[in-house]
mmCIF file of N, CA, C and O in Angstrom:
data_model
loop_
_atom_site.group_PDB
_atom_site.id
_atom_site.type_symbol
_atom_site.label_atom_id
_atom_site.label_comp_id
_atom_site.label_asym_id
_atom_site.label_seq_id
_atom_site.Cartn_x
_atom_site.Cartn_y
_atom_site.Cartn_z
ATOM 1 N N UNK A 1 -36.535 -47.621 8.217
ATOM 2 C CA UNK A 1 -35.291 -48.315 8.490
ATOM 3 C C UNK A 1 -34.267 -47.285 8.974
ATOM 4 O O UNK A 1 -34.139 -46.211 8.403
ATOM 5 N N UNK A 2 -33.535 -47.632 10.009
ATOM 6 C CA UNK A 2 -32.554 -46.727 10.591
ATOM 7 C C UNK A 2 -31.263 -46.755 9.788
ATOM 8 O O UNK A 2 -30.748 -47.811 9.448
ATOM 9 N N UNK A 3 -30.765 -45.548 9.484
ATOM 10 C CA UNK A 3 -29.527 -45.437 8.722
ATOM 11 C C UNK A 3 -28.335 -45.759 9.615
ATOM 12 O O UNK A 3 -28.229 -45.250 10.723
ATOM 13 N N UNK A 4 -27.434 -46.600 9.152
ATOM 14 C CA UNK A 4 -26.260 -46.967 9.924
ATOM 15 C C UNK A 4 -25.150 -45.961 9.694
ATOM 16 O O UNK A 4 -24.945 -45.474 8.576
ATOM 17 N N UNK A 5 -24.439 -45.643 10.790
ATOM 18 C CA UNK A 5 -23.289 -44.753 10.684
ATOM 19 C C UNK A 5 -22.069 -45.554 10.255
ATOM 20 O O UNK A 5 -22.018 -46.769 10.416
ATOM 21 N N UNK A 6 -21.088 -44.847 9.719
ATOM 22 C CA UNK A 6 -19.827 -45.510 9.401
ATOM 23 C C UNK A 6 -19.119 -45.863 10.698
ATOM 24 O O UNK A 6 -18.978 -45.013 11.578
ATOM 25 N N UNK A 7 -18.662 -47.082 10.832
ATOM 26 C CA UNK A 7 -17.982 -47.471 12.077
ATOM 27 C C UNK A 7 -16.585 -46.853 12.164
ATOM 28 O O UNK A 7 -15.963 -46.534 11.151
ATOM 29 N N UNK A 8 -16.122 -46.676 13.403
ATOM 30 C CA UNK A 8 -14.765 -46.195 13.651
ATOM 31 C C UNK A 8 -13.856 -47.383 13.894
ATOM 32 O O UNK A 8 -14.262 -48.380 14.487
ATOM 33 N N UNK A 9 -12.619 -47.272 13.450
ATOM 34 C CA UNK A 9 -11.642 -48.330 13.652
ATOM 35 C C UNK A 9 -10.345 -47.743 14.168
ATOM 36 O O UNK A 9 -9.964 -46.635 13.810
ATOM 37 N N UNK A 10 -9.664 -48.522 15.012
ATOM 38 C CA UNK A 10 -8.322 -48.183 15.462
ATOM 39 C C UNK A 10 -7.384 -49.182 14.807
ATOM 40 O O UNK A 10 -7.572 -50.385 14.930
ATOM 41 N N UNK A 11 -6.382 -48.672 14.108
ATOM 42 C CA UNK A 11 -5.406 -49.530 13.438
ATOM 43 C C UNK A 11 -4.071 -49.373 14.155
ATOM 44 O O UNK A 11 -3.544 -48.281 14.263
ATOM 45 N N UNK A 12 -3.554 -50.494 14.665
ATOM 46 C CA UNK A 12 -2.247 -50.507 15.321
ATOM 47 C C UNK A 12 -1.454 -51.652 14.730
ATOM 48 O O UNK A 12 -1.711 -52.812 15.031
ATOM 49 N N UNK A 13 -0.526 -51.311 13.879
ATOM 50 C CA UNK A 13 0.253 -52.350 13.213
ATOM 51 C C UNK A 13 -0.649 -53.178 12.326
ATOM 52 O O UNK A 13 -1.307 -52.670 11.427
ATOM 53 N N UNK A 14 -0.722 -54.476 12.618
ATOM 54 C CA UNK A 14 -1.571 -55.379 11.843
ATOM 55 C C UNK A 14 -2.939 -55.587 12.474
ATOM 56 O O UNK A 14 -3.793 -56.244 11.894
ATOM 57 N N UNK A 15 -3.146 -55.034 13.671
ATOM 58 C CA UNK A 15 -4.419 -55.194 14.378
ATOM 59 C C UNK A 15 -5.383 -54.074 14.008
ATOM 60 O O UNK A 15 -5.016 -52.903 13.965
ATOM 61 N N UNK A 16 -6.637 -54.436 13.775
ATOM 62 C CA UNK A 16 -7.701 -53.475 13.511
ATOM 63 C C UNK A 16 -8.833 -53.780 14.480
ATOM 64 O O UNK A 16 -9.301 -54.910 14.554
ATOM 65 N N UNK A 17 -9.239 -52.730 15.250
ATOM 66 C CA UNK A 17 -10.311 -52.910 16.223
ATOM 67 C C UNK A 17 -11.402 -51.893 15.962
ATOM 68 O O UNK A 17 -11.129 -50.717 15.746
ATOM 69 N N UNK A 18 -12.657 -52.350 15.997
ATOM 70 C CA UNK A 18 -13.781 -51.434 15.856
ATOM 71 C C UNK A 18 -14.057 -50.799 17.215
ATOM 72 O O UNK A 18 -13.974 -51.462 18.253
ATOM 73 N N UNK A 19 -14.370 -49.512 17.216
ATOM 74 C CA UNK A 19 -14.697 -48.794 18.451
ATOM 75 C C UNK A 19 -16.069 -48.156 18.296
ATOM 76 O O UNK A 19 -16.537 -47.912 17.186
ATOM 77 N N UNK A 20 -16.702 -47.865 19.441
ATOM 78 C CA UNK A 20 -18.078 -47.369 19.410
ATOM 79 C C UNK A 20 -18.188 -45.856 19.460
ATOM 80 O O UNK A 20 -19.241 -45.320 19.204
ATOM 81 N N UNK A 21 -17.123 -45.169 19.801
ATOM 82 C CA UNK A 21 -17.198 -43.713 19.875
ATOM 83 C C UNK A 21 -15.811 -43.110 19.940
ATOM 84 O O UNK A 21 -14.795 -43.802 19.999
ATOM 85 N N UNK A 22 -15.794 -41.779 19.942
ATOM 86 C CA UNK A 22 -14.509 -41.086 19.936
ATOM 87 C C UNK A 22 -13.732 -41.281 21.233
ATOM 88 O O UNK A 22 -12.503 -41.345 21.214
ATOM 89 N N UNK A 23 -14.429 -41.384 22.360
ATOM 90 C CA UNK A 23 -13.726 -41.588 23.629
ATOM 91 C C UNK A 23 -13.028 -42.936 23.620
ATOM 92 O O UNK A 23 -11.842 -43.046 23.958
ATOM 93 N N UNK A 24 -13.752 -43.980 23.218
ATOM 94 C CA UNK A 24 -13.146 -45.310 23.125
ATOM 95 C C UNK A 24 -12.016 -45.320 22.102
ATOM 96 O O UNK A 24 -10.982 -45.970 22.298
ATOM 97 N N UNK A 25 -12.185 -44.565 21.012
ATOM 98 C CA UNK A 25 -11.141 -44.445 20.002
ATOM 99 C C UNK A 25 -9.862 -43.881 20.616
ATOM 100 O O UNK A 25 -8.773 -44.405 20.418
ATOM 101 N N UNK A 26 -9.989 -42.789 21.391
ATOM 102 C CA UNK A 26 -8.820 -42.155 22.003
ATOM 103 C C UNK A 26 -8.162 -43.083 23.022
ATOM 104 O O UNK A 26 -6.938 -43.155 23.104
ATOM 105 N N UNK A 27 -8.976 -43.789 23.798
ATOM 106 C CA UNK A 27 -8.438 -44.705 24.807
ATOM 107 C C UNK A 27 -7.611 -45.799 24.145
ATOM 108 O O UNK A 27 -6.498 -46.101 24.576
ATOM 109 N N UNK A 28 -8.143 -46.383 23.079
ATOM 110 C CA UNK A 28 -7.427 -47.466 22.407
ATOM 111 C C UNK A 28 -6.249 -46.959 21.573
ATOM 112 O O UNK A 28 -5.197 -47.576 21.543
ATOM 113 N N UNK A 29 -6.427 -45.827 20.916
ATOM 114 C CA UNK A 29 -5.378 -45.288 20.048
ATOM 115 C C UNK A 29 -4.128 -44.926 20.846
ATOM 116 O O UNK A 29 -3.008 -45.171 20.419
ATOM 117 N N UNK A 30 -4.325 -44.333 22.024
ATOM 118 C CA UNK A 30 -3.199 -43.875 22.830
ATOM 119 C C UNK A 30 -2.893 -44.797 24.010
ATOM 120 O O UNK A 30 -2.188 -44.401 24.946
ATOM 121 N N UNK A 31 -3.426 -46.021 23.987
ATOM 122 C CA UNK A 31 -3.179 -47.019 25.042
ATOM 123 C C UNK A 31 -3.458 -46.468 26.432
ATOM 124 O O UNK A 31 -2.645 -46.589 27.356
ATOM 125 N N UNK A 32 -4.625 -45.873 26.616
ATOM 126 C CA UNK A 32 -4.997 -45.280 27.895
ATOM 127 C C UNK A 32 -5.807 -46.230 28.778
ATOM 128 O O UNK A 32 -6.273 -45.821 29.835
ATOM 129 N N UNK A 33 -5.948 -47.468 28.366
ATOM 130 C CA UNK A 33 -6.694 -48.443 29.154
ATOM 131 C C UNK A 33 -6.209 -48.557 30.584
ATOM 132 O O UNK A 33 -7.015 -48.527 31.526
ATOM 133 N N UNK A 34 -4.887 -48.683 30.813
ATOM 134 C CA UNK A 34 -4.397 -48.764 32.192
ATOM 135 C C UNK A 34 -4.697 -47.499 33.006
ATOM 136 O O UNK A 34 -4.990 -47.585 34.199
ATOM 137 N N UNK A 35 -4.670 -46.337 32.370
ATOM 138 C CA UNK A 35 -4.981 -45.087 33.076
ATOM 139 C C UNK A 35 -6.442 -45.076 33.498
ATOM 140 O O UNK A 35 -6.778 -44.692 34.629
ATOM 141 N N UNK A 36 -7.321 -45.518 32.619
ATOM 142 C CA UNK A 36 -8.747 -45.590 32.934
ATOM 143 C C UNK A 36 -8.964 -46.554 34.090
ATOM 144 O O UNK A 36 -9.736 -46.269 35.014
ATOM 145 N N UNK A 37 -8.272 -47.680 34.082
ATOM 146 C CA UNK A 37 -8.402 -48.661 35.168
ATOM 147 C C UNK A 37 -7.940 -48.069 36.498
ATOM 148 O O UNK A 37 -8.584 -48.266 37.526
ATOM 149 N N UNK A 38 -6.843 -47.326 36.476
ATOM 150 C CA UNK A 38 -6.343 -46.684 37.702
ATOM 151 C C UNK A 38 -7.365 -45.676 38.225
ATOM 152 O O UNK A 38 -7.655 -45.632 39.427
ATOM 153 N N UNK A 39 -7.924 -44.863 37.327
ATOM 154 C CA UNK A 39 -8.940 -43.891 37.747
ATOM 155 C C UNK A 39 -10.169 -44.578 38.332
ATOM 156 O O UNK A 39 -10.726 -44.126 39.341
ATOM 157 N N UNK A 40 -10.599 -45.675 37.729
ATOM 158 C CA UNK A 40 -11.735 -46.425 38.265
ATOM 159 C C UNK A 40 -11.427 -46.932 39.669
ATOM 160 O O UNK A 40 -12.281 -46.859 40.565
ATOM 161 N N UNK A 41 -10.210 -47.437 39.881
ATOM 162 C CA UNK A 41 -9.837 -47.931 41.203
ATOM 163 C C UNK A 41 -9.773 -46.801 42.226
ATOM 164 O O UNK A 41 -10.176 -46.982 43.382
ATOM 165 N N UNK A 42 -9.280 -45.627 41.809
ATOM 166 C CA UNK A 42 -9.242 -44.475 42.714
ATOM 167 C C UNK A 42 -10.658 -44.069 43.109
ATOM 168 O O UNK A 42 -10.938 -43.825 44.292
ATOM 169 N N UNK A 43 -11.562 -44.010 42.126
ATOM 170 C CA UNK A 43 -12.950 -43.643 42.433
ATOM 171 C C UNK A 43 -13.587 -44.657 43.383
ATOM 172 O O UNK A 43 -14.290 -44.279 44.321
ATOM 173 N N UNK A 44 -13.355 -45.946 43.150
ATOM 174 C CA UNK A 44 -13.903 -46.981 44.028
ATOM 175 C C UNK A 44 -13.374 -46.813 45.443
ATOM 176 O O UNK A 44 -14.128 -46.918 46.415
ATOM 177 N N UNK A 45 -12.063 -46.564 45.570
ATOM 178 C CA UNK A 45 -11.464 -46.396 46.889
ATOM 179 C C UNK A 45 -12.043 -45.173 47.603
ATOM 180 O O UNK A 45 -12.399 -45.241 48.779
ATOM 181 N N UNK A 46 -12.144 -44.063 46.881
ATOM 182 C CA UNK A 46 -12.688 -42.848 47.483
ATOM 183 C C UNK A 46 -14.129 -43.047 47.933
ATOM 184 O O UNK A 46 -14.502 -42.673 49.045
ATOM 185 N N UNK A 47 -14.934 -43.633 47.068
ATOM 186 C CA UNK A 47 -16.339 -43.829 47.409
ATOM 187 C C UNK A 47 -16.545 -44.859 48.511
ATOM 188 O O UNK A 47 -17.483 -44.755 49.298
ATOM 189 N N UNK A 48 -15.651 -45.843 48.608
ATOM 190 C CA UNK A 48 -15.762 -46.842 49.677
ATOM 191 C C UNK A 48 -15.469 -46.230 51.044
ATOM 192 O O UNK A 48 -15.929 -46.742 52.064
ATOM 193 N N UNK A 49 -14.718 -45.134 51.065
ATOM 194 C CA UNK A 49 -14.349 -44.496 52.334
ATOM 195 C C UNK A 49 -15.282 -43.364 52.738
ATOM 196 O O UNK A 49 -15.022 -42.690 53.727
ATOM 197 N N UNK A 50 -16.358 -43.173 52.008
ATOM 198 C CA UNK A 50 -17.328 -42.141 52.386
ATOM 199 C C UNK A 50 -18.174 -42.671 53.536
ATOM 200 O O UNK A 50 -18.887 -43.650 53.392
ATOM 201 N N UNK A 51 -18.046 -41.989 54.696
ATOM 202 C CA UNK A 51 -18.796 -42.415 55.884
ATOM 203 C C UNK A 51 -19.783 -41.353 56.354
ATOM 204 O O UNK A 51 -20.692 -41.647 57.107
ATOM 205 N N UNK A 52 -19.570 -40.101 55.937
ATOM 206 C CA UNK A 52 -20.470 -39.039 56.357
ATOM 207 C C UNK A 52 -20.633 -38.020 55.230
ATOM 208 O O UNK A 52 -19.979 -38.107 54.188
ATOM 209 N N UNK A 53 -21.517 -37.059 55.460
ATOM 210 C CA UNK A 53 -21.861 -36.101 54.412
ATOM 211 C C UNK A 53 -20.696 -35.202 54.031
ATOM 212 O O UNK A 53 -20.508 -34.891 52.857
ATOM 213 N N UNK A 54 -19.882 -34.785 54.996
ATOM 214 C CA UNK A 54 -18.756 -33.892 54.678
ATOM 215 C C UNK A 54 -17.725 -34.595 53.792
ATOM 216 O O UNK A 54 -17.167 -33.991 52.875
ATOM 217 N N UNK A 55 -17.490 -35.872 54.037
ATOM 218 C CA UNK A 55 -16.572 -36.638 53.192
ATOM 219 C C UNK A 55 -17.153 -36.790 51.791
ATOM 220 O O UNK A 55 -16.431 -36.684 50.798
ATOM 221 N N UNK A 56 -18.449 -37.017 51.726
ATOM 222 C CA UNK A 56 -19.118 -37.118 50.423
ATOM 223 C C UNK A 56 -18.958 -35.823 49.631
ATOM 224 O O UNK A 56 -18.693 -35.861 48.430
ATOM 225 N N UNK A 57 -19.079 -34.684 50.297
ATOM 226 C CA UNK A 57 -18.924 -33.407 49.610
ATOM 227 C C UNK A 57 -17.514 -33.238 49.050
ATOM 228 O O UNK A 57 -17.337 -32.753 47.932
ATOM 229 N N UNK A 58 -16.501 -33.649 49.818
ATOM 230 C CA UNK A 58 -15.115 -33.541 49.349
ATOM 231 C C UNK A 58 -14.892 -34.446 48.137
ATOM 232 O O UNK A 58 -14.309 -34.029 47.129
ATOM 233 N N UNK A 59 -15.355 -35.688 48.220
ATOM 234 C CA UNK A 59 -15.195 -36.633 47.108
ATOM 235 C C UNK A 59 -15.961 -36.141 45.884
ATOM 236 O O UNK A 59 -15.447 -36.182 44.759
ATOM 237 N N UNK A 60 -17.173 -35.654 46.101
ATOM 238 C CA UNK A 60 -17.971 -35.142 44.980
ATOM 239 C C UNK A 60 -17.285 -33.953 44.318
ATOM 240 O O UNK A 60 -17.238 -33.875 43.083
ATOM 241 N N UNK A 61 -16.717 -33.046 45.081
ATOM 242 C CA UNK A 61 -16.041 -31.894 44.472
ATOM 243 C C UNK A 61 -14.811 -32.335 43.687
ATOM 244 O O UNK A 61 -14.515 -31.788 42.620
ATOM 245 N N UNK A 62 -14.092 -33.360 44.178
ATOM 246 C CA UNK A 62 -12.941 -33.900 43.461
ATOM 247 C C UNK A 62 -13.364 -34.508 42.121
ATOM 248 O O UNK A 62 -12.779 -34.225 41.070
ATOM 249 N N UNK A 63 -14.409 -35.325 42.154
ATOM 250 C CA UNK A 63 -14.899 -35.961 40.931
ATOM 251 C C UNK A 63 -15.453 -34.912 39.970
ATOM 252 O O UNK A 63 -15.216 -34.978 38.760
ATOM 253 N N UNK A 64 -16.177 -33.925 40.505
ATOM 254 C CA UNK A 64 -16.699 -32.846 39.657
ATOM 255 C C UNK A 64 -15.579 -32.084 38.967
ATOM 256 O O UNK A 64 -15.677 -31.753 37.780
ATOM 257 N N UNK A 65 -14.496 -31.818 39.685
ATOM 258 C CA UNK A 65 -13.353 -31.108 39.098
ATOM 259 C C UNK A 65 -12.729 -31.919 37.963
ATOM 260 O O UNK A 65 -12.397 -31.380 36.904
ATOM 261 N N UNK A 66 -12.590 -33.236 38.167
ATOM 262 C CA UNK A 66 -12.058 -34.089 37.101
ATOM 263 C C UNK A 66 -12.969 -34.098 35.879
ATOM 264 O O UNK A 66 -12.496 -34.060 34.743
ATOM 265 N N UNK A 67 -14.275 -34.139 36.118
ATOM 266 C CA UNK A 67 -15.217 -34.148 35.002
ATOM 267 C C UNK A 67 -15.189 -32.831 34.231
ATOM 268 O O UNK A 67 -15.281 -32.831 33.000
ATOM 269 N N UNK A 68 -15.055 -31.716 34.939
ATOM 270 C CA UNK A 68 -14.956 -30.420 34.255
ATOM 271 C C UNK A 68 -13.720 -30.403 33.360
ATOM 272 O O UNK A 68 -13.774 -29.963 32.210
ATOM 273 N N UNK A 69 -12.597 -30.898 33.874
ATOM 274 C CA UNK A 69 -11.374 -30.944 33.070
ATOM 275 C C UNK A 69 -11.537 -31.879 31.879
ATOM 276 O O UNK A 69 -11.098 -31.580 30.768
ATOM 277 N N UNK A 70 -12.184 -33.034 32.106
ATOM 278 C CA UNK A 70 -12.412 -33.988 31.024
ATOM 279 C C UNK A 70 -13.255 -33.364 29.919
ATOM 280 O O UNK A 70 -12.909 -33.429 28.746
ATOM 281 N N UNK A 71 -14.385 -32.736 30.296
ATOM 282 C CA UNK A 71 -15.272 -32.172 29.286
ATOM 283 C C UNK A 71 -14.647 -30.969 28.592
ATOM 284 O O UNK A 71 -14.949 -30.704 27.425
ATOM 285 N N UNK A 72 -13.766 -30.237 29.269
ATOM 286 C CA UNK A 72 -13.090 -29.138 28.588
ATOM 287 C C UNK A 72 -12.137 -29.682 27.529
ATOM 288 O O UNK A 72 -11.987 -29.100 26.459
ATOM 289 N N UNK A 73 -11.477 -30.825 27.818
ATOM 290 C CA UNK A 73 -10.629 -31.456 26.813
ATOM 291 C C UNK A 73 -11.446 -31.988 25.647
ATOM 292 O O UNK A 73 -11.060 -31.853 24.491
ATOM 293 N N UNK A 74 -12.574 -32.599 25.970
ATOM 294 C CA UNK A 74 -13.453 -33.130 24.922
ATOM 295 C C UNK A 74 -13.901 -31.994 24.013
ATOM 296 O O UNK A 74 -13.874 -32.112 22.780
ATOM 297 N N UNK A 75 -14.301 -30.883 24.605
ATOM 298 C CA UNK A 75 -14.763 -29.738 23.818
ATOM 299 C C UNK A 75 -13.600 -29.127 23.015
ATOM 300 O O UNK A 75 -13.765 -28.788 21.845
ATOM 301 N N UNK A 76 -12.438 -29.022 23.634
ATOM 302 C CA UNK A 76 -11.280 -28.414 22.978
ATOM 303 C C UNK A 76 -10.855 -29.194 21.735
ATOM 304 O O UNK A 76 -10.531 -28.633 20.703
ATOM 305 N N UNK A 77 -10.868 -30.527 21.847
ATOM 306 C CA UNK A 77 -10.429 -31.361 20.732
ATOM 307 C C UNK A 77 -11.579 -31.869 19.870
ATOM 308 O O UNK A 77 -11.372 -32.650 18.949
ATOM 309 N N UNK A 78 -12.810 -31.455 20.177
ATOM 310 C CA UNK A 78 -13.961 -31.809 19.356
ATOM 311 C C UNK A 78 -14.244 -33.290 19.340
ATOM 312 O O UNK A 78 -14.553 -33.841 18.292
ATOM 313 N N UNK A 79 -14.174 -33.946 20.498
ATOM 314 C CA UNK A 79 -14.372 -35.391 20.550
ATOM 315 C C UNK A 79 -15.814 -35.785 20.842
ATOM 316 O O UNK A 79 -16.136 -36.958 20.835
ATOM 317 N N UNK A 80 -16.660 -34.845 21.120
ATOM 318 C CA UNK A 80 -18.050 -35.181 21.467
ATOM 319 C C UNK A 80 -18.900 -35.312 20.237
ATOM 320 O O UNK A 80 -18.634 -34.838 19.199
#
């Protein structure tokens, strides 16, 4: 039988929400949902405009840079 982990919860006033991980916890705790939505829309727009390999390389380097910054924050604050 698989051992269950203790669930994480975000408490805001009278509302209590269960979350599946530390990233989701941070998003809900600090109301970052709109920021995540904006980033998703930016990525969609950038990827929709890729027409050739050189543009793909520029978009990929931009996304890679964001991911490096994201993972450095995750590592710095021990969220992984």
